[in-house]
Coordinates of C-alpha atoms (C1' of nucleotides) in Angstrom, one line a residue:
Chain A
M240 CA -172.7 -290.5 62.0
S241 CA -171.4 -294.0 62.6
N242 CA -173.7 -296.8 61.6
D243 CA -173.3 -298.1 65.2
L244 CA -174.9 -295.1 66.7
L245 CA -177.6 -294.9 64.1
A246 CA -178.5 -298.6 64.6
R247 CA -179.1 -297.9 68.3
F248 CA -181.8 -295.3 67.5
N249 CA -185.4 -296.4 67.8
E250 CA -188.0 -295.6 65.1
Q251 CA -188.8 -292.1 66.4
E252 CA -185.2 -291.2 66.8
Q253 CA -184.5 -292.3 63.3
Q254 CA -187.3 -290.1 62.1
R255 CA -186.0 -287.1 64.0
Y256 CA -182.5 -287.7 62.6
Q257 CA -183.9 -287.7 59.1
K258 CA -185.7 -284.4 59.8
M259 CA -182.4 -283.0 61.0
L260 CA -180.7 -284.0 57.8
R261 CA -183.5 -282.5 55.7
L262 CA -183.1 -279.2 57.6
R263 CA -179.3 -279.2 57.1
E264 CA -179.8 -279.9 53.3
R265 CA -181.9 -276.8 53.1
G266 CA -179.2 -274.7 54.7
I267 CA -180.7 -274.5 58.2
E268 CA -178.2 -275.1 61.0
P269 CA -180.0 -277.4 63.5
Y270 CA -177.6 -276.4 66.3
P271 CA -176.9 -272.7 66.0
R272 CA -174.4 -271.2 68.5
R273 CA -176.7 -268.7 70.2
A274 CA -180.2 -267.4 70.4
A275 CA -181.1 -263.8 70.6
R276 CA -183.9 -263.4 73.2
T277 CA -185.6 -260.3 74.5
H278 CA -188.0 -261.9 77.1
T279 CA -188.3 -265.0 79.1
A280 CA -191.8 -266.5 78.9
Q281 CA -192.6 -265.1 82.4
Q282 CA -191.3 -261.6 81.5
A283 CA -193.5 -261.5 78.4
I284 CA -196.5 -262.7 80.4
D285 CA -195.8 -260.2 83.2
A286 CA -195.3 -257.3 80.9
F287 CA -198.5 -258.0 79.1
T288 CA -200.4 -258.5 82.3
R289 CA -199.2 -255.0 83.5
G290 CA -200.8 -253.6 80.4
E291 CA -197.7 -253.0 78.4
T292 CA -197.7 -253.5 74.6
V293 CA -195.3 -256.3 73.9
Q294 CA -194.3 -256.4 70.2
G295 CA -191.4 -258.2 68.5
A296 CA -190.6 -260.2 71.6
R297 CA -188.1 -262.9 71.0
L298 CA -188.5 -266.0 73.1
A299 CA -186.5 -269.2 73.4
G300 CA -187.4 -272.6 74.8
R301 CA -188.6 -276.0 74.2
L302 CA -191.6 -276.7 72.0
V303 CA -193.7 -278.8 74.4
S304 CA -197.1 -279.1 72.6
L305 CA -198.4 -278.5 69.1
R306 CA -202.0 -278.5 67.9
D307 CA -202.3 -278.3 64.1
M308 CA -205.7 -276.9 62.9
G309 CA -204.8 -276.6 59.2
K310 CA -203.8 -273.1 58.4
L311 CA -203.5 -272.3 62.1
T312 CA -201.4 -274.0 64.7
F313 CA -201.3 -273.6 68.5
G314 CA -198.5 -274.8 70.7
H315 CA -196.7 -274.1 73.9
L316 CA -193.1 -273.0 74.4
Q317 CA -191.5 -273.7 77.8
D318 CA -188.4 -272.0 79.1
G319 CA -186.8 -271.9 82.6
S320 CA -189.4 -269.4 83.8
A321 CA -192.8 -270.5 82.5
K322 CA -194.8 -271.9 79.6
I323 CA -196.4 -269.6 77.1
Q324 CA -198.9 -270.4 74.3
L325 CA -197.8 -269.9 70.7
M326 CA -200.2 -269.1 67.9
I327 CA -198.8 -269.7 64.5
R328 CA -200.8 -268.6 61.4
K329 CA -199.8 -269.9 58.0
D330 CA -200.6 -266.5 56.4
V331 CA -198.4 -264.7 58.9
V332 CA -195.2 -266.8 59.0
G333 CA -195.4 -267.8 55.3
A334 CA -196.0 -271.2 53.7
D335 CA -192.4 -272.4 53.8
A336 CA -191.8 -271.7 57.4
Y337 CA -195.2 -273.1 58.3
A338 CA -194.5 -276.3 56.5
M339 CA -191.1 -276.6 58.1
L340 CA -192.6 -276.2 61.5
L341 CA -195.1 -278.9 61.0
K342 CA -192.9 -281.3 59.1
D343 CA -189.5 -281.0 60.6
F344 CA -190.0 -279.6 64.1
D345 CA -190.8 -282.0 67.0
L346 CA -192.0 -281.8 70.5
G347 CA -188.9 -281.3 72.7
D348 CA -187.0 -279.2 70.1
F349 CA -185.5 -275.9 71.3
I350 CA -186.9 -273.1 69.2
G351 CA -186.9 -269.4 69.0
A352 CA -190.1 -267.6 68.4
E353 CA -190.6 -263.9 67.6
G354 CA -193.9 -262.1 67.7
D355 CA -196.4 -259.9 69.5
V356 CA -198.0 -260.9 72.8
I357 CA -201.8 -261.0 72.6
K358 CA -204.7 -262.6 74.3
T359 CA -206.7 -265.2 72.5
K360 CA -210.5 -265.3 72.6
T361 CA -210.3 -267.9 75.3
G362 CA -208.3 -265.4 77.3
E363 CA -204.9 -267.1 77.3
I364 CA -201.9 -264.8 77.0
T365 CA -200.2 -265.9 73.8
L366 CA -197.3 -265.1 71.5
Q367 CA -198.6 -264.5 68.0
V368 CA -195.7 -265.8 66.1
A369 CA -194.2 -263.9 63.1
R370 CA -191.0 -266.0 62.8
V371 CA -189.8 -269.3 64.2
E372 CA -186.3 -270.7 64.1
L373 CA -184.7 -273.9 65.3
L374 CA -182.2 -273.6 68.2
A375 CA -181.5 -277.2 68.8
K376 CA -182.9 -280.3 67.2
T377 CA -183.7 -283.1 69.7
L378 CA -183.4 -286.7 68.7
S379 CA -185.1 -288.3 71.7
P380 CA -188.9 -288.0 72.2
L381 CA -190.3 -286.5 75.3
P382 CA -192.3 -288.5 77.8
E383 CA -196.1 -288.5 77.2
K384 CA -197.7 -285.2 77.9
W385 CA -200.9 -286.1 79.8
H386 CA -199.9 -288.9 82.2
G387 CA -196.4 -287.5 82.3
L388 CA -193.4 -289.4 83.6
K389 CA -194.3 -291.6 86.5
D390 CA -191.6 -294.3 86.6
T391 CA -189.7 -293.5 89.8
E392 CA -186.4 -294.9 88.6
T393 CA -186.5 -292.8 85.4
R394 CA -187.6 -289.7 87.4
Y395 CA -184.6 -290.0 89.8
R396 CA -182.0 -291.1 87.4
Q397 CA -182.9 -288.8 84.6
R398 CA -184.0 -285.8 86.6
Y399 CA -184.1 -283.6 83.6
L400 CA -187.0 -285.6 82.2
D401 CA -188.8 -285.3 85.5
L402 CA -188.3 -281.5 85.5
L403 CA -189.6 -281.3 81.9
S404 CA -192.8 -283.3 82.4
N405 CA -193.7 -282.7 86.1
E406 CA -194.4 -279.1 87.1
E407 CA -194.3 -280.0 90.8
A408 CA -190.7 -281.1 90.4
R409 CA -189.8 -277.7 88.9
Q410 CA -191.6 -276.0 91.8
I411 CA -189.7 -277.9 94.4
F412 CA -186.4 -276.9 92.8
V413 CA -187.5 -273.2 92.8
A414 CA -188.7 -273.4 96.4
R415 CA -185.6 -275.1 97.6
S416 CA -183.4 -272.4 96.0
R417 CA -185.4 -269.6 97.6
I418 CA -185.3 -271.3 101.0
V419 CA -181.5 -271.7 101.0
S420 CA -181.1 -268.1 99.8
A421 CA -183.5 -266.8 102.5
M422 CA -181.6 -268.8 105.1
R423 CA -178.3 -267.2 104.1
K424 CA -179.8 -263.7 104.1
F425 CA -181.5 -264.2 107.5
L426 CA -178.4 -265.6 109.2
D427 CA -176.0 -263.0 107.6
E428 CA -178.3 -260.2 108.8
Q429 CA -178.1 -261.7 112.3
G430 CA -174.4 -261.4 112.3
F431 CA -173.5 -265.1 111.5
L432 CA -170.5 -265.9 109.5
E433 CA -170.8 -268.6 106.8
V434 CA -168.0 -271.1 106.9
E435 CA -167.0 -274.4 105.3
T436 CA -165.5 -277.1 107.4
P437 CA -163.9 -280.4 106.3
V438 CA -166.0 -283.0 104.5
L439 CA -163.2 -285.6 104.7
Q440 CA -162.6 -286.4 108.4
S441 CA -160.1 -288.7 110.1
L442 CA -162.6 -289.1 113.0
Y443 CA -166.3 -288.6 112.6
G444 CA -168.7 -287.2 115.1
G445 CA -171.6 -284.9 116.0
A446 CA -174.3 -287.6 115.4
A447 CA -175.0 -291.3 115.9
A448 CA -174.8 -292.7 112.4
E449 CA -172.7 -295.0 110.2
P450 CA -170.3 -293.1 108.0
F451 CA -169.1 -293.7 104.5
I452 CA -165.5 -294.7 104.5
T453 CA -162.9 -293.7 101.9
H454 CA -159.2 -293.8 101.7
H455 CA -156.4 -291.3 101.3
N456 CA -153.8 -292.9 99.2
K457 CA -150.7 -290.8 99.9
L458 CA -151.3 -290.8 103.6
D459 CA -152.4 -294.4 103.4
Q460 CA -155.2 -293.7 105.8
D461 CA -158.9 -294.3 105.9
M462 CA -161.1 -291.2 106.0
Y463 CA -164.7 -290.7 106.7
L464 CA -167.3 -288.5 104.9
R465 CA -168.8 -286.3 107.6
I466 CA -172.1 -287.3 109.3
A467 CA -172.4 -283.8 110.9
D468 CA -170.5 -280.5 111.1
E469 CA -170.9 -279.9 114.8
L470 CA -167.4 -280.6 116.1
Y471 CA -165.6 -278.4 113.6
L472 CA -168.1 -275.6 114.0
K473 CA -167.7 -275.6 117.7
R474 CA -164.0 -275.3 117.3
L475 CA -164.6 -272.0 115.4
L476 CA -166.4 -270.7 118.5
V477 CA -163.3 -271.7 120.5
G478 CA -161.3 -269.8 117.9
G479 CA -163.2 -266.6 118.7
F480 CA -166.0 -266.3 116.2
D481 CA -169.3 -265.6 118.0
R482 CA -171.7 -266.8 115.4
V483 CA -171.0 -269.3 112.6
Y484 CA -173.1 -271.4 110.3
E485 CA -172.6 -273.9 107.5
I486 CA -175.0 -275.2 104.9
S487 CA -173.5 -278.6 104.1
K488 CA -173.8 -281.9 102.3
D489 CA -173.5 -284.6 104.9
F490 CA -173.4 -288.4 104.4
R491 CA -174.9 -291.2 106.4
N492 CA -174.5 -294.8 105.5
E493 CA -178.0 -295.8 106.6
G494 CA -181.4 -296.8 105.2
I495 CA -183.1 -294.8 102.5
D496 CA -186.7 -293.7 102.7
I497 CA -188.9 -290.8 101.9
K498 CA -187.2 -288.7 104.7
H499 CA -183.7 -290.2 104.6
N500 CA -181.1 -290.0 101.9
P501 CA -177.5 -291.2 102.2
E502 CA -176.4 -287.8 100.9
F503 CA -178.4 -284.8 102.3
T504 CA -178.1 -281.1 103.0
M505 CA -178.3 -279.6 106.5
M506 CA -177.7 -276.3 108.2
E507 CA -176.0 -276.0 111.5
C508 CA -175.4 -272.8 113.3
Y509 CA -173.7 -271.9 116.6
Q510 CA -174.1 -268.7 118.7
A511 CA -172.0 -267.8 121.7
Y512 CA -173.4 -266.0 124.8
G513 CA -177.0 -267.2 124.3
D514 CA -179.0 -270.2 125.6
Y515 CA -181.7 -272.4 124.1
T516 CA -184.3 -269.7 124.3
T517 CA -182.1 -267.5 122.1
M518 CA -182.0 -270.4 119.6
M519 CA -185.8 -270.8 119.7
T520 CA -186.3 -267.2 118.6
L521 CA -183.7 -267.7 115.9
V522 CA -185.3 -270.9 114.6
E523 CA -188.9 -269.6 114.4
G524 CA -187.6 -266.4 112.7
L525 CA -185.6 -268.5 110.3
Y526 CA -188.5 -270.7 109.3
A527 CA -190.8 -267.7 108.9
A528 CA -188.2 -266.0 106.6
C529 CA -187.9 -269.2 104.5
A530 CA -191.6 -269.8 104.2
H531 CA -192.1 -266.2 103.2
A532 CA -189.5 -266.5 100.5
A533 CA -190.7 -269.8 99.2
Q534 CA -194.5 -269.4 99.5
G535 CA -195.1 -265.7 100.2
T536 CA -197.0 -266.5 103.3
L537 CA -196.6 -268.1 106.8
Q538 CA -199.9 -270.0 106.4
I539 CA -198.8 -273.0 104.6
S540 CA -200.5 -276.3 103.6
Y541 CA -198.5 -279.5 104.0
Q542 CA -200.0 -283.0 103.4
G543 CA -203.5 -281.9 104.3
N544 CA -202.5 -279.8 107.3
A545 CA -202.9 -276.1 107.5
L546 CA -199.8 -274.8 109.3
D547 CA -199.3 -271.4 110.8
L548 CA -195.6 -270.7 111.1
T549 CA -196.0 -267.2 112.6
P550 CA -193.7 -266.7 115.6
P551 CA -193.8 -267.2 118.5
W552 CA -194.4 -270.9 118.3
R553 CA -195.9 -272.9 121.1
R554 CA -193.3 -274.1 123.7
A555 CA -194.1 -277.2 125.7
T556 CA -192.0 -279.3 127.9
M557 CA -191.5 -282.9 127.0
R558 CA -192.9 -283.8 130.5
D559 CA -196.2 -281.9 129.9
L560 CA -196.6 -283.4 126.4
I561 CA -196.1 -286.9 127.7
L562 CA -198.4 -286.4 130.6
E563 CA -201.1 -285.0 128.3
A564 CA -200.7 -287.8 125.8
C565 CA -200.6 -290.8 128.0
G566 CA -200.9 -289.9 131.6
V567 CA -197.3 -290.6 132.7
D568 CA -195.5 -287.9 134.7
I569 CA -191.8 -288.4 134.1
Y570 CA -191.0 -285.9 136.9
K571 CA -192.7 -288.3 139.3
E572 CA -191.5 -291.6 137.9
T573 CA -187.8 -290.7 138.0
D574 CA -186.4 -294.2 137.9
M575 CA -186.8 -297.2 135.7
T576 CA -188.7 -299.3 138.3
S577 CA -191.4 -296.7 138.9
L578 CA -191.6 -295.7 135.2
R579 CA -192.2 -299.3 134.2
A580 CA -194.8 -299.8 136.9
R581 CA -196.7 -296.7 135.7
I582 CA -196.5 -297.9 132.1
E583 CA -198.0 -301.2 133.1
E584 CA -200.6 -299.7 135.4
L585 CA -201.9 -297.7 132.4
N586 CA -201.4 -300.7 130.1
L587 CA -199.5 -298.6 127.5
Q588 CA -198.5 -300.4 124.3
V589 CA -194.9 -299.1 124.1
E590 CA -191.6 -300.7 123.1
R591 CA -189.3 -301.3 126.1
H592 CA -185.9 -299.7 126.5
P593 CA -183.0 -300.4 128.8
T594 CA -182.6 -296.9 130.3
W595 CA -184.9 -294.3 131.8
G596 CA -183.9 -291.7 129.3
K597 CA -184.5 -293.9 126.3
Q598 CA -187.8 -295.1 127.8
V599 CA -189.0 -291.5 128.2
D600 CA -188.0 -290.8 124.6
E601 CA -190.0 -293.8 123.4
L602 CA -193.0 -292.6 125.4
F603 CA -192.7 -289.2 123.7
S604 CA -192.3 -290.5 120.1
T605 CA -195.1 -293.1 120.5
F606 CA -197.7 -290.9 122.2
A607 CA -196.8 -287.2 122.1
E608 CA -195.1 -286.7 118.8
P609 CA -198.1 -287.8 116.6
T610 CA -200.1 -285.0 118.3
L611 CA -197.7 -282.2 117.1
I612 CA -199.2 -280.7 114.0
Q613 CA -198.8 -276.9 114.5
P614 CA -195.2 -275.8 115.0
T615 CA -194.0 -276.6 118.5
F616 CA -190.8 -276.4 120.5
V617 CA -190.6 -279.5 122.6
I618 CA -188.2 -278.4 125.4
D619 CA -186.3 -280.0 128.3
Y620 CA -185.0 -283.4 127.5
P621 CA -183.6 -286.2 129.6
E622 CA -179.9 -285.7 130.2
E623 CA -179.2 -289.3 129.3
I624 CA -180.1 -288.8 125.7
S625 CA -178.5 -285.4 125.3
P626 CA -174.9 -285.6 126.4
L627 CA -173.8 -282.2 125.1
A628 CA -176.5 -280.1 126.6
K629 CA -176.4 -278.1 129.8
K630 CA -178.5 -279.3 132.8
K631 CA -181.5 -277.3 134.1
P632 CA -180.5 -275.4 137.2
D633 CA -183.3 -277.0 139.3
N634 CA -183.3 -280.5 137.8
P635 CA -180.0 -282.4 137.0
R636 CA -181.9 -285.2 135.2
I637 CA -183.2 -282.7 132.6
V638 CA -181.2 -280.6 130.1
E639 CA -181.9 -277.3 128.2
R640 CA -182.6 -278.8 124.8
F641 CA -185.4 -278.4 122.3
E642 CA -186.5 -280.0 119.1
A643 CA -188.9 -278.2 116.8
F644 CA -191.8 -280.2 115.3
A645 CA -194.5 -279.5 112.8
A646 CA -196.8 -281.8 110.9
N647 CA -195.3 -284.8 112.9
M648 CA -191.9 -284.0 111.5
E649 CA -188.8 -282.9 113.3
L650 CA -187.6 -279.5 112.0
G651 CA -184.6 -279.0 114.1
N652 CA -182.7 -279.6 117.3
A653 CA -180.7 -277.3 119.6
F654 CA -179.5 -276.9 123.2
T655 CA -177.8 -274.7 125.6
E656 CA -174.3 -276.0 125.0
L657 CA -172.6 -277.7 127.8
N658 CA -169.5 -275.6 128.4
D659 CA -168.5 -276.9 131.8
P660 CA -165.5 -279.2 131.1
L661 CA -165.8 -281.1 134.4
D662 CA -169.5 -281.9 133.8
Q663 CA -168.7 -282.9 130.2
Y664 CA -165.8 -285.2 131.3
A665 CA -168.1 -286.8 133.9
R666 CA -170.8 -287.6 131.4
F667 CA -168.4 -289.6 129.2
M668 CA -166.8 -291.6 132.0
Chain B
rG160 C1' -180.8 -306.4 105.8
rG161 C1' -186.3 -308.8 106.5
rG162 C1' -191.5 -309.0 104.5
rC163 C1' -195.0 -307.7 100.6
rC164 C1' -195.8 -305.8 95.6
rG165 C1' -194.0 -304.7 90.8
rG166 C1' -190.8 -304.5 85.8
rU167 C1' -195.1 -305.4 78.7
rA168 C1' -194.3 -300.1 72.5
rG169 C1' -190.9 -293.6 73.2
rC170 C1' -194.7 -292.5 77.8
rU171 C1' -199.1 -294.2 80.8
rC172 C1' -201.3 -298.8 81.2
rA173 C1' -204.3 -303.6 79.6
rA174 C1' -203.9 -308.9 78.2
rU175 C1' -209.8 -314.0 81.2
rU176 C1' -207.9 -320.8 83.0
rG177 C1' -201.1 -321.1 80.2
rG178 C1' -203.5 -320.5 73.7
rC179 C1' -202.4 -315.1 67.4
rA180 C1' -199.3 -309.3 72.8
rG181 C1' -203.6 -304.6 72.8
rA182 C1' -205.4 -299.3 73.9
rG183 C1' -204.6 -294.0 74.7
rC184 C1' -200.9 -290.4 74.0
rA185 C1' -196.3 -289.8 71.1
rA186 C1' -194.6 -291.0 65.8
rC187 C1' -195.8 -291.4 60.3
rA188 C1' -199.5 -290.1 55.7
rG189 C1' -203.7 -286.9 55.2
rC190 C1' -208.3 -283.2 56.4
rC191 C1' -209.4 -278.8 59.3
rU192 C1' -208.1 -270.6 60.9
rU193 C1' -209.3 -270.0 68.0
rU194 C1' -207.1 -274.7 70.1
rU195 C1' -205.2 -276.0 74.9
rA196 C1' -205.5 -284.0 76.9
rA197 C1' -208.1 -280.3 70.2
rG198 C1' -211.0 -283.4 66.6
rC199 C1' -211.5 -286.9 62.3
rU200 C1' -209.4 -290.9 58.6
rG201 C1' -205.5 -294.2 57.7
rU202 C1' -200.4 -296.6 58.9
rG203 C1' -196.0 -298.3 61.3
rG204 C1' -193.9 -299.6 66.0
rG205 C1' -192.5 -305.3 70.9
rU206 C1' -185.5 -309.4 73.0
rU207 C1' -193.0 -308.8 77.5
rC208 C1' -186.0 -306.7 82.8
rA209 C1' -182.1 -310.9 82.3
rG210 C1' -180.9 -316.1 82.7
rG211 C1' -182.7 -321.0 83.6
rG212 C1' -186.8 -324.7 84.3
rU213 C1' -191.9 -327.0 83.6
rU214 C1' -195.1 -327.5 79.1
rC215 C1' -197.2 -329.2 72.5
rG216 C1' -197.3 -324.0 73.8
rA217 C1' -195.1 -319.1 79.0
rU218 C1' -196.3 -311.8 79.5
rU219 C1' -199.0 -315.6 82.6
rC220 C1' -196.5 -321.1 86.5
rC221 C1' -191.5 -322.3 89.2
rC222 C1' -186.1 -321.0 90.4
rU223 C1' -182.0 -317.5 90.4
rG224 C1' -180.2 -312.6 89.5
rC225 C1' -180.8 -307.2 88.5
rC226 C1' -183.8 -302.8 89.1
rG227 C1' -187.8 -300.2 91.5
rG228 C1' -192.1 -299.2 95.1
rC229 C1' -194.3 -299.8 99.9
rU230 C1' -193.2 -301.4 104.8
rC231 C1' -190.2 -303.0 109.2
rA232 C1' -185.3 -302.4 111.3
rC233 C1' -181.3 -298.6 111.3
rC234 C1' -180.8 -293.3 111.0
rA235 C1' -182.1 -287.6 110.8

RNA sequence: GGGCCGGUAGCUCAAUUGGCAGAGCAACAGCCUUUUAAGCUGUGGGUUCAGGGUUCGAUUCCCUGCCGGCUCACCA
């Protein structure tokens, strides 16, 4: 090791380095090539719980706690599946191995442990260790065990530390993976074809957001990272596919907060020959499948709210929701003058907007949206704020569009696609 | 981008009016055969985010910058 690198080590890293050298001097390779393992921690626990006798199980993972009681030591080993207690007795593993464990192993080291699964007198399922081995010596100490890692910068920039010390972070990764996989399975079974469309686009569209700009050197041309997949997916319908979807990373050069990230994942799907009621059925079924996969139930708890995702979800028109929430009937106040008059008559505290459609949307988000806790399809939006949706047959000011809400959060957006080229042309003139 | 708050030991946090920079966990040396935030005794560990200013003296007050949190705007 160069002196440069050694000098950068802090006290604890120096100590761990010395332990590693000691192990090597005794002929123990601190970084062996592979580890034989017969069970993950979860598999060992599950097998024992089922009543099976688990003997000579070989586990591998990080040593995450150690409680030395003299001739007996307890600890925990954590692998990708779970955490399991280790019980290490000096008289079982032998004096040399026991001393090595206590002197030269550190929290955070990857170790292999072989033994029988038992239950201690406090009832915890535990590996009674007959043999331990080092799988990889770590030089950096782990974050503190009790308070855990809280510094947000470290949690985000060194996500591996967050995963190691915060169980919730692990759970979120697992839930996310199950959700994405349930989404694929559900859509595949419904006859959708998964596709990938361009991330680098010469013209961006499908949403109203600032793009990230990059440059193609050989073409000497600026390109944009996509802000949405919509336009390319629709072209696949034109090309003859009836049902397509894409799970994609998209990029928006906008503000960052708890619900917004410049780089984010979304799913878009398009289905021919149906309308927005078809999509509502699809969406509630999709959420139900994802919730079942991630939580095993459709009764979920989110930020203090008990949510029931069981289909069918409530459907309510934007008009009725606004009327209930603040007493304005947007089907009566159909122009800016009468809408403003009604708002002033009721003395509503609401931000002003230049057009009727935007003013209606503002009334909705100010008064109606906060009331939407249980899953709800808000249907029938103003045409002005939905330029790609088909108009209602009986009301040209309103289009067949919905947004799904739950726990005051938007879950999705869809509409009966406008496929009349003359109407579409007229709307952009 | 605006406003407010913050950055101190490996981690989580203290530090009175500007006056020797501390605790718990982690680490190190010990004791302990049923612990699980184990317990007990002892020890070491600091460029107080960076740079500048005021002062006899700055973690503390002022300025600039960097990074983060909350919030408003934008966006989904």
